[in-house]
Amino acid sequence: MIGVTVLGSTGSIGVSTLDVLARYPERFRAVALTANTDAERMAEQCRAHRPDFAVMVDAGAATRLRELLADMPQPPEVLSGVEGLEQVAAMPEADYVMAAIVGAAGLRPTLAAARLGKRVLLANKESLVVAGALLMRTVADSGAELLPIDSEHNAIFQCLPPNFTEGLDRVGVERILLTASGGPFRDWSLERIASATPAQACNHPNWSMGRKISVDSATMMNKGLELIEACWLFNTRPEHIQVVIHPQSVIHSLVQYSDGSVLAELGNPDMRTPIAHALAWPERFPSGVAPLDLFTIARLDFQAPDLERFPCLALAIQAAREGGTAPVVLNAANEIAVAAFLDGRIDFPGIAAVVSESLQCLPSRSVEEQGLEFLLAVDSEARACAEQLVRERAD
Ligand code: NAD
Ligand code: MG
């Protein structure tokens, strides 16, 4: 039996992961599930998947979970606090760790799993944006298996030969074509985007996801974070990645080779495909996703991204080129700005403005040989700066 810890089990990716795991009870066992505050959903998951441990980061939610599970014959041990996350990511029973916490909050437990050489199923793209060099170095040192869950990166991984880690140029790759749906505002004018509401931003045309990544898709910051993620995962540079708007989200990304061949991975937009791919890898097994029907899809469209209407994508590309602490600041400021937008404190264009001004306030510094504490200090500093900018805009 393969033991699996699911970090962020109550979220969109977490729920899809448990759906796939439950199809193979003879193969996988839930070691631990974790969540931030949603004790009710966690209680349901504990009854259905019977993990050994359940972590609620929020102490009040942990107390509530213990009450909710009091009548279970063998309830899981309930832990609380951020230490609990690292503990269940690192325990020997956990062979695989699904990293599906949203934001930089996922970094510590993801690193803990990587340090112990586990198979890490990485949905939490923010950990690579914040600590790409550190995480990749940790994976190389420990021999961990880092498998991308983000649909684009999982697609690219599938289109690359097994020895791609030797360098993309050595395996004949010319460039990566990173597809993007364009989000709910793809065809909106700048004027209309300026008054977009949180409900409109969270209404993604193709994917059902958590609120933070939904807003990131609407600003296209998500594609920028993914470009940085791809640079680390595939050891390449922003110049070798082209963002391609593809509204149908059927092609999840492509790899262009020097002989003119272009390989793509296609499928219905359902995260259970990349999740099942990474759980079964290097084998394959059914995921519960309906087969792709090309006749129903009928056509696939492509267009170039518009960096003027989507300034967050331009900011992320700039931060990727700059490197150092720029991606850390970009990510932290974006997390603060998105939360402020969702709370109604700033308008939609305010997100790009806060990120841009934060990057100007905190010039990039080298991260070479820097450890986790340095990165977290930069992250905190950027959050404070972005909070201040939000307050100034909200006044
Ligand atoms: P979500 O908001 O639906 O779920 C987030 C999970 O993390 C929840 O279980 C929540 O309890 C937990 N969490 C939130 N804040 C936390 C904190 N401070 N500490 C500990 N736990 C916390 O998010 P999601 O859509 O499932 O996305 C999760 C990650 O996967 C993100 O990094 C996102 O970018 C990435 N991702 C998601 C999708 C998707 O389809 N949803 C696709 C690709 C990548
Ligand atoms: Mg994606």
Coordinates of N, CA, C and O in Angstrom, one line a residue, residues 18-144:
L18 N -8.6 13.2 -3.7 CA -9.3 12.2 -2.9 C -10.3 11.3 -3.8 O -10.4 10.1 -3.6
D19 N -10.8 12.0 -4.8 CA -11.7 11.3 -5.8 C -10.9 10.2 -6.5 O -11.4 9.1 -6.6
V20 N -9.7 10.6 -7.0 CA -8.9 9.6 -7.7 C -8.4 8.5 -6.7 O -8.5 7.3 -7.0
L21 N -7.9 8.9 -5.5 CA -7.4 7.9 -4.6 C -8.5 6.8 -4.2 O -8.2 5.7 -4.1
A22 N -9.7 7.3 -4.1 CA -10.8 6.4 -3.7 C -11.1 5.4 -4.7 O -11.7 4.4 -4.4
R23 N -10.7 5.6 -5.9 CA -10.9 4.6 -7.0 C -9.9 3.4 -6.8 O -10.1 2.4 -7.5
Y24 N -8.9 3.6 -6.0 CA -7.9 2.5 -5.9 C -7.6 2.2 -4.4 O -6.4 2.3 -4.0
P25 N -8.6 1.7 -3.7 CA -8.4 1.5 -2.2 C -7.4 0.3 -2.0 O -6.8 0.3 -0.9
E26 N -7.1 -0.5 -2.9 CA -6.2 -1.6 -2.7 C -4.8 -1.1 -2.9 O -3.8 -1.8 -2.6
R27 N -4.6 0.1 -3.5 CA -3.3 0.6 -3.9 C -2.8 1.8 -3.0 O -1.7 1.9 -2.7
F28 N -3.8 2.6 -2.6 CA -3.5 3.9 -1.8 C -4.2 3.9 -0.5 O -5.3 3.4 -0.4
R29 N -3.5 4.5 0.5 CA -4.1 4.7 1.8 C -3.8 6.1 2.2 O -2.7 6.6 2.0
A30 N -4.8 6.8 2.8 CA -4.6 8.2 3.2 C -3.9 8.2 4.6 O -4.4 7.6 5.5
V31 N -2.7 8.8 4.6 CA -2.0 8.9 5.9 C -2.4 10.1 6.6 O -2.7 10.0 7.8
A32 N -2.5 11.2 5.9 CA -2.9 12.5 6.6 C -3.6 13.4 5.6 O -3.3 13.4 4.4
L33 N -4.6 14.1 6.1 CA -5.3 15.2 5.4 C -5.1 16.5 6.1 O -5.0 16.5 7.4
T34 N -5.0 17.6 5.4 CA -4.8 18.9 6.1 C -5.7 19.9 5.5 O -6.0 19.9 4.3
A35 N -6.1 20.9 6.3 CA -6.8 22.0 5.9 C -6.6 23.2 6.8 O -6.0 23.1 7.8
N36 N -7.1 24.4 6.4 CA -6.9 25.6 7.2 C -8.0 25.7 8.2 O -7.7 25.6 9.4
T37 N -9.2 25.9 7.8 CA -10.3 26.2 8.7 C -11.6 25.4 8.6 O -12.4 25.3 9.5
D38 N -11.8 24.7 7.4 CA -13.0 24.1 7.2 C -13.2 22.7 7.8 O -13.0 21.6 7.3
A39 N -13.6 22.7 9.1 CA -13.7 21.5 9.9 C -14.8 20.6 9.4 O -14.7 19.4 9.5
E40 N -15.9 21.2 9.0 CA -17.0 20.4 8.5 C -16.6 19.5 7.3 O -16.9 18.3 7.3
R41 N -16.0 20.1 6.3 CA -15.6 19.3 5.2 C -14.5 18.3 5.6 O -14.5 17.2 5.1
M42 N -13.6 18.7 6.4 CA -12.6 17.8 6.9 C -13.2 16.6 7.6 O -12.7 15.4 7.4
A43 N -14.2 16.8 8.4 CA -14.9 15.7 9.1 C -15.5 14.7 8.1 O -15.3 13.5 8.3
E44 N -16.1 15.2 7.1 CA -16.7 14.3 6.1 C -15.6 13.5 5.4 O -15.7 12.3 5.2
Q45 N -14.5 14.2 5.1 CA -13.3 13.5 4.4 C -12.7 12.5 5.3 O -12.3 11.4 4.9
C46 N -12.7 12.7 6.6 CA -12.1 11.8 7.6 C -13.0 10.5 7.6 O -12.4 9.4 7.7
R47 N -14.3 10.7 7.6 CA -15.2 9.5 7.7 C -15.0 8.7 6.4 O -15.1 7.5 6.4
A48 N -14.9 9.4 5.3 CA -14.8 8.7 4.0 C -13.5 8.0 3.7 O -13.4 7.0 3.1
H49 N -12.4 8.7 4.1 CA -11.0 8.2 3.7 C -10.2 7.7 4.9 O -9.1 7.2 4.7
R50 N -10.7 7.8 6.1 CA -10.0 7.2 7.3 C -8.5 7.4 7.4 O -7.8 6.5 7.5
P51 N -8.1 8.7 7.4 CA -6.6 8.9 7.5 C -6.2 8.7 9.0 O -7.0 8.7 9.9
D52 N -4.9 8.5 9.2 CA -4.3 8.3 10.5 C -4.3 9.7 11.2 O -4.4 9.8 12.4
F53 N -4.0 10.8 10.4 CA -3.9 12.1 11.0 C -4.8 13.1 10.2 O -4.9 13.0 9.0
A54 N -5.3 14.1 10.9 CA -5.9 15.2 10.3 C -5.3 16.5 10.9 O -5.3 16.6 12.1
V55 N -4.9 17.4 10.1 CA -4.3 18.7 10.6 C -5.3 19.8 10.2 O -5.6 20.0 9.1
M56 N -5.6 20.6 11.2 CA -6.3 21.9 11.0 C -5.3 23.0 11.4 O -4.9 23.0 12.6
V57 N -5.0 23.9 10.5 CA -4.0 24.9 10.9 C -4.6 25.8 12.0 O -3.9 26.1 13.0
D58 N -5.8 26.1 11.9 CA -6.5 26.9 12.8 C -6.9 26.1 14.1 O -7.5 25.0 14.0
A59 N -6.5 26.6 15.3 CA -6.6 25.8 16.5 C -8.1 25.6 16.8 O -8.5 24.5 17.3
G60 N -8.9 26.6 16.6 CA -10.4 26.5 16.9 C -11.0 25.5 16.0 O -11.9 24.7 16.5
A61 N -10.6 25.4 14.7 CA -11.1 24.4 13.8 C -10.7 23.0 14.2 O -11.4 22.1 14.0
A62 N -9.5 22.9 14.8 CA -9.0 21.6 15.3 C -9.9 21.1 16.4 O -10.3 19.9 16.4
T63 N -10.3 22.0 17.3 CA -11.2 21.6 18.4 C -12.5 21.2 17.9 O -13.1 20.1 18.3
R64 N -13.0 21.9 16.9 CA -14.3 21.6 16.3 C -14.3 20.3 15.6 O -15.2 19.5 15.7
L65 N -13.1 20.0 14.9 CA -13.0 18.7 14.2 C -13.0 17.5 15.2 O -13.7 16.5 15.0
R66 N -12.3 17.7 16.3 CA -12.3 16.6 17.4 C -13.7 16.3 17.8 O -14.1 15.2 18.0
E67 N -14.5 17.4 18.0 CA -15.9 17.2 18.5 C -16.7 16.5 17.4 O -17.5 15.6 17.7
L68 N -16.5 16.9 16.1 CA -17.3 16.4 15.0 C -17.0 14.9 14.9 O -17.8 14.1 14.3
L69 N -15.8 14.5 15.2 CA -15.4 13.1 15.0 C -15.5 12.2 16.3 O -15.1 11.0 16.3
A70 N -16.0 12.8 17.3 CA -16.0 12.1 18.6 C -16.7 10.7 18.6 O -16.3 9.8 19.3
D71 N -17.7 10.5 17.7 CA -18.4 9.2 17.7 C -17.7 8.2 16.7 O -18.2 7.1 16.6
M72 N -16.6 8.6 16.1 CA -16.0 7.7 15.2 C -15.3 6.6 16.0 O -14.6 6.9 17.0
P73 N -15.4 5.3 15.6 CA -14.7 4.3 16.4 C -13.2 4.5 16.5 O -12.6 4.4 17.6
Q74 N -12.6 4.8 15.4 CA -11.1 5.0 15.4 C -10.8 6.4 14.7 O -10.4 6.4 13.6
P75 N -11.1 7.5 15.4 CA -10.9 8.8 14.8 C -9.4 9.0 14.5 O -8.6 8.5 15.2
P76 N -9.1 9.9 13.5 CA -7.7 10.2 13.3 C -7.2 11.1 14.4 O -8.0 11.7 15.1
E77 N -5.9 11.1 14.6 CA -5.3 12.0 15.5 C -5.4 13.4 14.9 O -4.9 13.6 13.8
V78 N -5.9 14.3 15.6 CA -6.1 15.7 15.1 C -4.9 16.6 15.6 O -4.8 16.7 16.8
L79 N -4.2 17.1 14.7 CA -3.1 18.1 15.0 C -3.5 19.5 14.6 O -4.4 19.6 13.8
S80 N -2.8 20.5 15.2 CA -3.1 21.8 14.7 C -1.9 22.7 14.6 O -0.8 22.3 15.1
G81 N -2.0 23.8 13.9 CA -0.9 24.7 13.7 C -0.1 24.3 12.5 O -0.2 23.2 11.9
V82 N 0.8 25.3 12.0 CA 1.6 25.0 10.8 C 2.6 23.9 11.0 O 3.0 23.2 10.1
E83 N 3.0 23.7 12.3 CA 4.0 22.6 12.6 C 3.4 21.3 12.2 O 4.1 20.3 11.7
G84 N 2.1 21.1 12.4 CA 1.4 19.9 12.0 C 1.5 19.6 10.5 O 1.6 18.4 10.1
L85 N 1.5 20.6 9.7 CA 1.6 20.4 8.2 C 3.0 19.8 7.9 O 3.0 18.8 7.1
E86 N 4.1 20.3 8.5 CA 5.4 19.8 8.2 C 5.5 18.4 8.8 O 6.1 17.5 8.1
Q87 N 4.9 18.2 9.9 CA 5.0 16.8 10.5 C 4.4 15.8 9.6 O 5.0 14.7 9.4
V88 N 3.2 16.0 9.1 CA 2.5 15.0 8.3 C 3.1 14.9 6.9 O 2.9 13.9 6.2
A89 N 3.8 16.0 6.4 CA 4.4 15.9 5.1 C 5.7 15.1 5.2 O 6.2 14.5 4.2
A90 N 6.3 15.0 6.4 CA 7.6 14.4 6.6 C 7.5 12.9 7.2 O 8.5 12.2 7.2
M91 N 6.3 12.5 7.6 CA 6.3 11.2 8.3 C 6.6 10.0 7.4 O 6.2 10.0 6.2
P92 N 7.3 9.0 7.9 CA 7.7 7.9 7.1 C 6.6 7.2 6.4 O 6.8 6.6 5.3
E93 N 5.4 7.1 6.9 CA 4.3 6.4 6.3 C 3.8 7.1 5.0 O 3.2 6.5 4.2
A94 N 4.2 8.4 4.9 CA 3.7 9.1 3.7 C 4.7 8.9 2.5 O 5.8 9.5 2.5
D95 N 4.4 8.0 1.6 CA 5.3 7.8 0.4 C 5.1 8.9 -0.6 O 6.1 9.4 -1.2
Y96 N 3.8 9.3 -0.8 CA 3.5 10.4 -1.7 C 2.9 11.6 -0.9 O 2.1 11.3 0.0
V97 N 3.3 12.8 -1.3 CA 2.7 14.0 -0.7 C 2.1 14.8 -1.8 O 2.8 15.3 -2.7
M98 N 0.8 15.0 -1.8 CA 0.1 16.0 -2.7 C 0.2 17.4 -2.1 O -0.3 17.6 -1.0
A99 N 1.0 18.3 -2.7 CA 1.1 19.7 -2.2 C 0.0 20.5 -2.9 O 0.2 21.0 -4.0
A100 N -1.1 20.7 -2.2 CA -2.2 21.4 -2.8 C -2.8 22.5 -1.9 O -3.9 22.8 -1.9
I101 N -1.9 23.0 -1.0 CA -2.2 24.2 -0.3 C -2.1 25.4 -1.2 O -1.2 25.4 -2.1
V102 N -2.9 26.5 -1.1 CA -2.8 27.6 -1.9 C -1.8 28.6 -1.3 O -1.8 28.8 -0.1
G103 N -0.9 29.2 -2.2 CA -0.1 30.3 -1.7 C 1.3 29.8 -1.1 O 1.5 28.6 -1.0
A104 N 2.1 30.8 -0.7 CA 3.4 30.6 -0.1 C 3.2 29.8 1.2 O 4.2 29.2 1.7
A105 N 2.0 29.7 1.8 CA 1.8 28.9 3.0 C 2.1 27.4 2.7 O 2.4 26.7 3.7
G106 N 2.2 27.0 1.5 CA 2.4 25.6 1.1 C 3.9 25.3 1.1 O 4.3 24.1 1.0
L107 N 4.8 26.3 1.2 CA 6.2 26.1 1.0 C 6.9 25.2 2.0 O 7.5 24.2 1.6
R108 N 6.7 25.5 3.3 CA 7.4 24.7 4.3 C 7.1 23.2 4.2 O 8.0 22.4 4.2
P109 N 5.8 22.8 4.2 CA 5.5 21.4 4.1 C 6.0 20.7 2.8 O 6.4 19.6 2.8
T110 N 5.9 21.5 1.7 CA 6.4 20.9 0.4 C 7.9 20.7 0.5 O 8.4 19.6 0.1
L111 N 8.6 21.6 1.1 CA 10.1 21.4 1.2 C 10.4 20.3 2.1 O 11.3 19.5 1.9
A112 N 9.6 20.1 3.2 CA 9.8 19.0 4.1 C 9.7 17.7 3.4 O 10.5 16.8 3.6
A113 N 8.7 17.6 2.6 CA 8.5 16.3 1.8 C 9.6 16.1 0.9 O 10.1 14.9 0.7
A114 N 10.1 17.1 0.2 CA 11.2 17.0 -0.8 C 12.4 16.6 -0.1 O 13.2 15.8 -0.6
R115 N 12.7 17.2 1.1 CA 13.9 16.9 1.9 C 14.0 15.4 2.2 O 15.1 14.8 2.2
L116 N 12.8 14.8 2.4 CA 12.8 13.4 2.8 C 12.7 12.4 1.6 O 12.5 11.2 1.7
G117 N 12.9 13.0 0.4 CA 13.0 12.2 -0.8 C 11.7 11.5 -1.2 O 11.7 10.5 -1.9
K118 N 10.6 12.1 -0.9 CA 9.3 11.5 -1.3 C 8.9 11.8 -2.7 O 9.5 12.7 -3.4
R119 N 7.8 11.2 -3.2 CA 7.2 11.6 -4.4 C 6.3 12.8 -4.1 O 5.4 12.7 -3.3
V120 N 6.7 14.0 -4.6 CA 5.9 15.2 -4.4 C 5.1 15.5 -5.6 O 5.6 15.7 -6.7
L121 N 3.8 15.5 -5.4 CA 2.9 15.9 -6.5 C 2.6 17.4 -6.3 O 1.9 17.8 -5.4
L122 N 3.2 18.2 -7.2 CA 3.2 19.6 -6.9 C 2.1 20.4 -7.7 O 2.2 20.6 -8.9
A123 N 1.0 20.8 -6.9 CA 0.0 21.7 -7.4 C 0.4 23.1 -7.0 O 0.1 24.1 -7.7
N124 N 0.9 23.2 -5.8 CA 1.3 24.5 -5.2 C 2.4 25.2 -5.9 O 3.5 25.3 -5.5
K125 N 2.0 25.9 -7.0 CA 3.0 26.5 -7.9 C 3.8 27.6 -7.1 O 4.9 27.9 -7.4
E126 N 3.1 28.2 -6.2 CA 3.7 29.4 -5.4 C 5.0 28.9 -4.8 O 5.9 29.7 -4.6
S127 N 5.1 27.7 -4.3 CA 6.4 27.3 -3.7 C 7.5 27.3 -4.6 O 8.6 27.6 -4.2
L128 N 7.3 27.0 -5.9 CA 8.4 27.1 -6.9 C 8.7 28.6 -7.2 O 9.9 28.9 -7.5
V129 N 7.7 29.4 -7.2 CA 7.9 30.8 -7.5 C 8.7 31.5 -6.4 O 9.6 32.3 -6.7
V130 N 8.4 31.1 -5.2 CA 9.1 31.7 -4.0 C 10.5 31.1 -3.8 O 11.4 31.8 -3.5
A131 N 10.6 29.8 -4.0 CA 11.8 29.1 -3.6 C 12.3 28.1 -4.6 O 12.7 27.0 -4.3
G132 N 12.2 28.5 -5.9 CA 12.6 27.6 -7.0 C 13.9 27.0 -6.9 O 14.1 25.7 -6.9
A133 N 15.0 27.8 -6.6 CA 16.3 27.3 -6.6 C 16.5 26.4 -5.4 O 17.0 25.3 -5.5
L134 N 15.9 26.8 -4.2 CA 16.0 25.9 -3.0 C 15.3 24.6 -3.2 O 15.8 23.5 -2.8
L135 N 14.1 24.7 -3.7 CA 13.3 23.4 -3.8 C 13.9 22.5 -4.8 O 14.0 21.3 -4.6
M136 N 14.4 23.0 -6.0 CA 15.0 22.1 -7.0 C 16.3 21.5 -6.4 O 16.6 20.4 -6.7
R137 N 17.1 22.3 -5.7 CA 18.3 21.8 -5.1 C 18.0 20.7 -4.1 O 18.6 19.7 -4.0
T138 N 16.9 21.0 -3.3 CA 16.5 20.0 -2.3 C 16.1 18.7 -2.9 O 16.5 17.6 -2.5
V139 N 15.4 18.8 -4.0 CA 14.9 17.6 -4.8 C 16.1 16.8 -5.3 O 16.2 15.6 -5.2
A140 N 17.1 17.6 -5.9 CA 18.2 16.9 -6.5 C 19.1 16.2 -5.4 O 19.5 15.1 -5.6
D141 N 19.2 16.8 -4.2 CA 20.0 16.3 -3.2 C 19.4 15.0 -2.5 O 20.0 14.1 -2.2
S142 N 18.0 15.0 -2.4 CA 17.4 14.0 -1.7 C 16.9 12.8 -2.6 O 16.6 11.7 -2.2
G143 N 16.9 13.1 -3.9 CA 16.4 12.1 -4.9 C 14.9 12.0 -4.9 O 14.3 11.0 -5.3
A144 N 14.2 13.1 -4.4 CA 12.7 13.1 -4.4 C 12.2 13.1 -5.9 O 13.0 13.5 -6.8

